[in-house]
XYZ file of N, CA and C in Angstrom:
516
model
N 43.521 -23.525 -39.364
C 42.754 -23.942 -40.490
C 41.090 -22.945 -40.445
N 40.927 -22.772 -39.209
C 39.839 -21.970 -39.362
C 40.097 -20.409 -40.386
N 41.182 -19.500 -40.190
C 41.381 -18.242 -40.790
C 41.657 -18.729 -42.931
N 41.837 -19.720 -42.667
C 41.270 -20.199 -44.556
C 40.645 -20.846 -44.731
N 39.480 -21.310 -44.138
C 38.196 -21.788 -44.376
C 37.135 -20.262 -44.265
N 38.017 -19.003 -43.214
C 37.055 -17.623 -42.972
C 37.282 -16.679 -44.352
N 38.536 -17.056 -44.956
C 39.210 -16.120 -46.711
C 38.544 -17.107 -47.683
N 38.401 -18.671 -47.548
C 38.008 -18.526 -48.854
C 36.186 -18.824 -48.551
N 35.713 -18.277 -47.615
C 34.456 -17.298 -47.607
C 33.873 -17.120 -48.697
N 35.442 -16.354 -48.131
C 34.823 -14.947 -48.010
C 35.746 -14.005 -49.334
N 35.937 -15.613 -50.022
C 36.029 -15.075 -51.479
C 35.035 -15.526 -52.181
N 34.404 -16.700 -51.405
C 33.243 -17.248 -52.583
C 32.334 -16.411 -52.296
N 32.111 -15.440 -51.521
C 30.987 -14.093 -51.543
C 31.407 -13.160 -51.940
N 32.485 -12.680 -52.114
C 33.039 -11.564 -53.019
C 32.635 -12.363 -54.872
N 33.329 -12.756 -55.656
C 32.862 -13.865 -56.278
C 31.626 -13.972 -56.922
N 30.356 -14.777 -56.051
C 28.847 -14.369 -55.515
C 28.593 -13.025 -56.192
N 28.954 -12.007 -55.889
C 28.760 -10.512 -55.528
C 29.394 -9.601 -56.825
N 30.353 -10.416 -57.805
C 30.309 -10.226 -58.943
C 29.649 -10.563 -59.906
N 29.266 -12.653 -59.322
C 28.217 -12.813 -60.101
C 26.484 -12.223 -60.622
N 26.396 -11.662 -58.761
C 25.261 -11.449 -59.040
C 24.717 -9.864 -59.893
N 26.110 -9.369 -60.185
C 25.944 -8.124 -60.912
C 27.392 -8.542 -62.463
N 26.218 -9.522 -62.947
C 26.686 -10.106 -64.121
C 25.594 -9.647 -65.259
N 24.342 -9.744 -65.204
C 23.541 -9.249 -65.842
C 23.856 -7.767 -66.612
N 24.319 -6.599 -65.075
C 24.067 -5.212 -65.312
C 25.352 -5.095 -66.361
N 26.474 -5.704 -66.091
C 27.680 -6.002 -66.860
C 27.200 -6.784 -68.557
N 27.045 -7.183 -68.349
C 26.812 -7.859 -70.239
C 25.627 -6.487 -70.422
N 24.648 -6.705 -70.513
C 23.542 -5.290 -70.635
C 24.235 -4.594 -70.977
N 24.870 -3.804 -70.409
C 25.877 -2.230 -70.737
C 26.187 -2.573 -71.809
N 27.394 -3.570 -72.162
C 28.209 -4.362 -72.728
C 27.525 -4.059 -74.407
N 26.222 -5.398 -74.015
C 25.552 -5.032 -75.871
C 25.449 -3.711 -75.511
N 24.594 -2.991 -74.682
C 24.076 -1.589 -75.796
C 25.075 -1.678 -75.891
N 26.247 -1.056 -75.406
C 27.367 -0.145 -76.339
C 27.742 -1.223 -77.530
N 27.817 -2.284 -77.777
C 27.849 -2.542 -79.010
C 27.475 -2.340 -80.096
N 25.643 -2.870 -79.569
C 24.350 -2.524 -80.327
C 24.739 -0.572 -81.258
N 24.952 0.115 -80.071
C 25.011 0.911 -80.826
C 26.193 1.471 -82.061
N 27.716 1.435 -81.258
C 28.855 1.512 -82.432
C 28.455 0.554 -83.765
N 27.733 -0.886 -83.754
C 27.065 -1.001 -84.924
C 26.172 -0.322 -85.966
N 25.246 -0.228 -84.495
C 24.353 1.361 -85.727
C 25.430 2.477 -86.696
N 26.120 3.282 -85.232
C 26.586 3.952 -86.113
C 26.920 3.280 -87.054
N 28.471 2.617 -86.619
C 29.050 2.156 -88.289
C 28.268 1.924 -89.376
N 27.298 1.589 -89.396
C 26.723 0.838 -89.579
C 26.069 2.520 -91.340
N 25.298 2.795 -90.316
C 25.026 4.006 -90.451
C 26.181 5.046 -91.795
N 27.172 5.311 -90.825
C 28.543 5.508 -91.641
C 28.961 4.772 -93.250
N 28.950 3.565 -92.921
C 28.960 2.703 -93.969
C 27.971 3.174 -94.734
N 27.110 2.836 -95.237
C 26.014 3.811 -95.505
C 25.774 4.461 -96.516
N 25.559 5.788 -95.405
C 25.196 6.730 -96.116
C 26.872 7.735 -96.140
N 28.031 7.750 -95.720
C 29.204 8.229 -95.866
C 30.366 7.261 -96.785
N 30.085 6.202 -96.423
C 30.883 5.400 -97.143
C 30.150 5.347 -98.242
N 29.383 4.739 -98.827
C 27.906 4.212 -99.727
C 28.995 2.372 -99.817
N 28.877 1.798 -99.044
C 28.861 -0.032 -98.895
C 28.414 0.184 -97.670
N 27.256 -0.610 -97.789
C 26.408 -1.023 -96.637
C 27.334 -2.025 -95.802
N 26.742 -2.743 -95.050
C 27.255 -3.265 -93.790
C 26.458 -4.767 -94.158
N 26.309 -5.481 -94.437
C 25.067 -6.522 -94.859
C 24.932 -7.334 -93.579
N 25.985 -6.973 -92.861
C 25.804 -8.137 -91.188
C 25.282 -7.553 -90.571
N 25.161 -6.252 -90.240
C 25.066 -4.585 -89.709
C 23.456 -5.404 -88.608
N 22.264 -5.844 -89.440
C 20.998 -5.691 -88.799
C 21.191 -6.901 -88.502
N 21.412 -7.570 -88.745
C 21.298 -9.552 -87.956
C 21.639 -9.617 -86.967
N 23.066 -8.369 -86.641
C 24.051 -8.655 -85.535
C 23.271 -7.571 -84.598
N 22.425 -6.543 -84.516
C 21.938 -5.885 -84.245
C 20.712 -5.980 -83.425
N 20.095 -7.357 -84.250
C 18.607 -7.785 -83.741
C 18.985 -8.838 -81.957
N 20.222 -9.665 -82.815
C 21.068 -9.922 -81.943
C 20.928 -9.164 -81.047
N 21.558 -8.563 -81.152
C 22.136 -7.827 -79.566
C 20.900 -7.381 -78.712
N 19.973 -7.070 -79.511
C 19.116 -6.701 -79.498
C 18.113 -7.586 -78.192
N 18.052 -8.537 -78.705
C 17.391 -10.192 -78.415
C 18.549 -9.886 -76.412
N 19.157 -10.305 -76.947
C 20.389 -10.540 -75.250
C 19.405 -9.361 -74.759
N 19.861 -8.120 -75.301
C 19.865 -7.038 -74.277
C 18.749 -7.080 -73.231
N 17.630 -7.680 -74.250
C 15.488 -7.828 -73.372
C 16.111 -8.950 -72.645
N 16.196 -10.366 -73.004
C 16.139 -11.338 -72.182
C 17.034 -11.318 -70.887
N 18.341 -10.635 -71.416
C 19.579 -10.665 -70.537
C 19.174 -9.293 -69.094
N 18.388 -8.780 -70.436
C 17.999 -7.361 -68.978
C 17.100 -7.627 -68.186
N 16.093 -8.783 -68.407
C 15.384 -8.820 -68.154
C 15.475 -9.477 -66.179
N 16.797 -9.774 -66.222
C 17.696 -10.497 -65.097
C 17.944 -8.965 -63.499
N 18.127 -7.775 -64.789
C 18.323 -6.852 -63.414
C 17.121 -6.090 -63.762
N 16.181 -6.278 -64.368
C 14.940 -5.906 -63.589
C 13.995 -6.874 -62.774
N 14.356 -8.021 -62.854
C 14.534 -8.502 -61.531
C 14.914 -8.602 -60.379
N 16.121 -7.914 -61.056
C 17.151 -7.820 -59.705
C 16.505 -6.534 -58.794
N 15.839 -5.945 -59.074
C 15.820 -4.170 -59.046
C 14.086 -4.293 -58.502
N 14.032 -5.462 -58.524
C 12.472 -5.217 -59.260
C 11.739 -4.432 -59.499
N 11.414 -3.892 -60.854
C 11.513 -3.110 -61.465
C 10.377 -3.542 -62.175
N 9.615 -4.844 -62.561
C 8.809 -4.793 -63.168
C 7.331 -4.095 -63.412
N 6.589 -3.523 -64.667
C 5.677 -3.510 -64.100
C 4.355 -4.453 -63.494
N 4.119 -3.366 -62.640
C 2.962 -4.106 -61.609
C 2.228 -3.357 -61.247
N 0.706 -3.615 -61.678
C -0.430 -2.762 -61.055
C -0.245 -2.795 -59.675
N -0.528 -1.299 -59.104
C -0.336 -1.514 -57.830
C -2.063 -0.322 -56.901
N -2.265 -0.803 -57.398
C -3.655 -0.271 -57.337
C -4.079 -0.501 -55.345
N -3.953 -1.435 -55.725
C -4.568 -2.659 -54.279
C -3.214 -2.536 -52.856
N -1.611 -1.738 -54.148
C -0.751 -1.701 -53.000
C -1.361 -0.934 -51.490
N -1.070 -1.184 -49.983
C -1.856 0.214 -49.196
C -3.007 -0.679 -48.748
N -3.895 -1.556 -49.449
C -5.233 -1.523 -49.104
C -5.016 -2.483 -48.235
N -4.281 -3.579 -48.000
C -5.129 -4.513 -47.818
C -3.849 -3.976 -46.196
N -4.100 -4.623 -44.777
C -2.964 -5.153 -43.923
C -1.913 -6.139 -44.558
N -0.902 -5.524 -44.037
C 0.440 -6.329 -44.020
C 0.930 -7.347 -44.239
N 0.171 -8.614 -43.640
C 0.367 -9.730 -43.560
C -0.121 -10.496 -44.850
N -1.424 -9.600 -45.517
C -2.399 -10.133 -46.749
C -1.621 -9.679 -48.479
N -0.858 -8.322 -47.882
C 0.244 -8.601 -48.961
C 1.846 -8.894 -49.229
N 1.959 -8.515 -48.174
C 3.201 -10.401 -48.108
C 3.058 -11.544 -48.813
N 1.745 -12.252 -48.564
C 1.219 -12.908 -48.381
C 0.613 -13.554 -50.352
N 0.171 -11.854 -50.811
C -0.098 -11.881 -51.872
C 1.419 -11.501 -53.298
N 2.675 -10.824 -52.282
C 3.464 -10.158 -52.713
C 5.030 -11.803 -52.639
N 3.921 -12.848 -52.433
C 4.788 -13.768 -52.388
C 4.537 -14.851 -53.547
N 2.973 -15.080 -53.439
C 2.307 -15.515 -54.667
C 2.461 -14.189 -55.429
N 2.769 -13.907 -55.714
C 2.979 -13.279 -57.423
C 4.473 -13.503 -57.767
N 5.358 -13.170 -56.333
C 7.348 -14.272 -57.206
C 7.126 -15.762 -57.449
N 6.084 -16.098 -56.767
C 6.091 -17.565 -57.108
C 5.535 -17.584 -58.339
N 4.622 -17.045 -58.983
C 3.882 -16.980 -59.889
C 5.654 -16.345 -61.456
N 6.104 -15.735 -61.286
C 6.616 -14.951 -61.418
C 8.045 -16.469 -62.062
N 7.895 -16.400 -60.818
C 9.097 -18.796 -60.638
C 8.371 -19.413 -61.814
N 7.689 -19.717 -61.807
C 6.834 -21.066 -62.857
C 7.328 -20.417 -64.435
N 6.630 -19.227 -64.327
C 6.789 -18.268 -65.709
C 8.002 -18.459 -66.215
N 9.450 -18.464 -65.374
C 10.753 -18.186 -66.280
C 10.769 -19.682 -65.904
N 10.410 -20.494 -65.446
C 11.104 -21.970 -65.209
C 9.978 -22.556 -66.349
N 9.049 -22.074 -66.673
C 8.294 -23.540 -67.440
C 8.272 -22.748 -69.241
N 8.025 -21.549 -68.691
C 7.934 -20.664 -70.641
C 8.915 -20.405 -71.185
N 10.070 -19.430 -70.403
C 11.504 -19.327 -70.140
C 12.567 -20.308 -70.538
N 13.206 -20.848 -69.582
C 13.862 -21.889 -69.348
C 13.493 -23.248 -70.348
N 12.129 -24.043 -69.857
C 12.063 -25.159 -70.966
C 11.971 -24.852 -72.326
N 10.717 -23.743 -72.186
C 10.056 -23.793 -73.580
C 11.735 -23.354 -74.763
N 11.786 -22.377 -73.831
C 13.551 -21.685 -74.477
C 14.566 -23.035 -74.900
N 14.569 -23.394 -73.707
C 15.971 -24.840 -74.453
C 15.013 -25.788 -75.484
N 13.384 -25.891 -75.446
C 13.261 -26.966 -76.351
C 13.364 -25.661 -77.979
N 12.882 -23.988 -77.404
C 13.723 -24.164 -78.870
C 14.634 -23.875 -79.967
N 15.990 -23.828 -79.123
C 17.096 -23.988 -79.122
C 17.063 -25.576 -79.258
N 16.827 -26.891 -79.559
C 16.835 -27.699 -80.171
C 15.293 -27.895 -81.421
N 14.366 -26.817 -81.316
C 14.255 -26.505 -82.654
C 14.953 -25.725 -83.928
N 15.594 -25.114 -82.913
C 16.288 -24.716 -84.565
C 18.061 -24.050 -84.626
N 18.139 -25.752 -83.570
C 19.844 -25.722 -84.359
C 19.703 -25.632 -85.249
N 19.577 -26.082 -86.807
C 19.673 -26.368 -87.339
C 18.988 -25.205 -88.889
N 18.611 -24.064 -88.136
C 18.447 -22.978 -88.865
C 19.288 -22.350 -88.415
N 19.714 -20.967 -89.663
C 21.102 -20.587 -89.301
C 20.753 -18.548 -89.843
N 20.962 -17.630 -89.575
C 20.870 -16.440 -90.187
C 20.912 -16.035 -92.069
N 20.264 -15.606 -91.835
C 20.244 -15.750 -93.793
C 22.342 -14.856 -94.830
N 22.274 -13.932 -93.178
C 24.009 -13.741 -93.478
C 24.934 -13.762 -92.802
N 24.747 -13.935 -91.933
C 25.508 -13.989 -91.058
C 26.034 -16.086 -91.142
N 25.251 -16.426 -91.369
C 25.078 -17.474 -91.324
C 25.078 -18.104 -89.826
N 25.103 -17.640 -88.595
C 25.171 -17.310 -87.376
C 23.900 -18.786 -87.191
N 23.772 -19.232 -85.983
C 22.212 -20.490 -86.133
C 21.437 -19.836 -84.944
N 20.748 -19.832 -85.589
C 19.008 -19.465 -84.329
C 18.838 -19.784 -82.907
N 20.144 -21.003 -83.055
C 20.197 -21.840 -81.335
C 21.257 -20.855 -80.915
N 21.947 -19.983 -81.617
C 22.314 -19.241 -80.271
C 21.632 -17.794 -79.780
N 20.856 -17.446 -80.645
C 19.856 -16.498 -80.156
C 19.090 -17.111 -79.108
N 18.256 -17.846 -79.575
C 17.669 -19.121 -78.355
C 18.285 -18.956 -76.691
N 19.136 -18.873 -76.985
C 19.905 -19.386 -75.569
C 19.585 -18.249 -74.536
N 19.460 -17.410 -75.203
C 18.961 -15.722 -74.143
C 17.654 -15.459 -73.238
N 16.959 -16.934 -73.770
C 15.952 -16.792 -72.749
C 16.294 -17.710 -71.890
N 17.066 -18.814 -71.421
C 17.130 -19.828 -70.263
C 18.016 -19.313 -69.639
N 18.667 -18.210 -70.616
C 20.435 -17.823 -69.522
C 19.956 -16.289 -68.869
N 18.515 -15.501 -69.412
C 17.774 -14.347 -68.623
C 16.980 -14.964 -67.958
N 16.102 -16.159 -67.729
C 15.758 -16.061 -67.147
C 15.937 -17.023 -65.729
N 17.533 -18.245 -65.757
C 17.944 -18.473 -65.051
C 18.580 -17.398 -64.430
N 19.096 -16.414 -64.777
C 19.499 -15.168 -63.823
C 18.802 -14.586 -62.913
N 17.070 -14.243 -63.701
C 15.991 -13.677 -63.715
C 15.491 -14.949 -61.429
N 15.615 -16.216 -61.727
C 15.350 -16.598 -61.186
C 16.923 -16.943 -59.779
N 17.372 -16.791 -59.789
C 18.890 -16.614 -58.937
C 18.434 -16.066 -58.543
N 17.804 -14.393 -59.085
C 17.168 -13.354 -58.235
C 16.515 -13.238 -57.289
N 15.829 -13.708 -57.927
C 13.487 -13.837 -57.029
C 13.714 -15.157 -55.954
N 14.999 -15.724 -56.457
C 15.046 -17.427 -55.095
C 15.220 -16.269 -54.020
N 16.899 -15.523 -53.880
C 17.220 -14.633 -52.965
C 16.540 -13.973 -52.266
N 15.507 -13.234 -52.641
C 14.840 -12.604 -52.586
C 12.840 -13.011 -51.972
N 13.021 -13.376 -52.216
C 11.995 -14.846 -51.605
C 13.109 -15.520 -49.899
N 13.882 -15.551 -50.279
C 14.852 -16.051 -49.048
C 15.141 -14.871 -48.250
N 15.224 -13.568 -48.996
C 15.476 -12.197 -47.729
C 13.859 -11.910 -47.565
N 12.396 -12.376 -48.406
C 11.658 -11.661 -47.682
C 11.457 -12.968 -46.163
N 12.162 -13.944 -45.874
C 11.660 -15.080 -45.506
C 12.550 -14.845 -44.655
N 13.631 -14.057 -44.328
C 14.275 -14.354 -43.308
C 14.610 -13.050 -42.419
N 14.170 -11.731 -43.056
C 13.493 -10.571 -42.765
C 11.837 -9.903 -42.090
N 11.230 -10.930 -41.978
C 10.219 -11.633 -41.579
C 10.005 -13.057 -41.512
N 11.042 -13.417 -40.929
C 10.815 -15.129 -39.666
C 10.026 -15.680 -40.677
N 9.040 -15.569 -40.878
C 8.171 -16.520 -41.461
C 7.648 -15.910 -43.222
N 8.063 -14.329 -43.494
C 7.883 -14.333 -44.537
C 6.372 -13.796 -44.324
N 5.683 -13.327 -43.483
C 3.921 -13.645 -43.273
C 3.272 -12.809 -42.609
N 4.696 -12.702 -41.908
C 4.419 -11.960 -40.338
C 4.418 -10.301 -40.872
N 3.809 -9.375 -39.707
C 3.246 -8.162 -40.003
C 5.102 -6.903 -38.804
């Protein structure tokens, strides 16, 4: 019985590790598809002489997903733009508090701006369609809450790790 529980837990950990890489995988796929569509559109327009009418809309849609799903990858790597002018000028305990404060502000922005208003934007734009492909705008807007939710997972994991590594998360 214990072995089955342990195997189940190991499978869940492995599945979660794959889930944590989902943003990187999706971003890479979207970039590859965007480059392929762009190259195909150029070829069709200038070599064949028959432009693809849908390529611009698809490129914009992919770029939106690359930006917001990629936001999650950036959060995971903690590679957001930061002003590090003051880093190293405070005691370690103060820096830990400031780092926690920065992460809490990011959580607030993710939840309120990207998730809450992103879902609201989807509701507003449900009847609007892209002119050529007739794809609803809400399909594009879903990138905001998805990217924010993935970012939120990475951010919460970082906060939990900060507290685990440092005991209370604030000690030196």
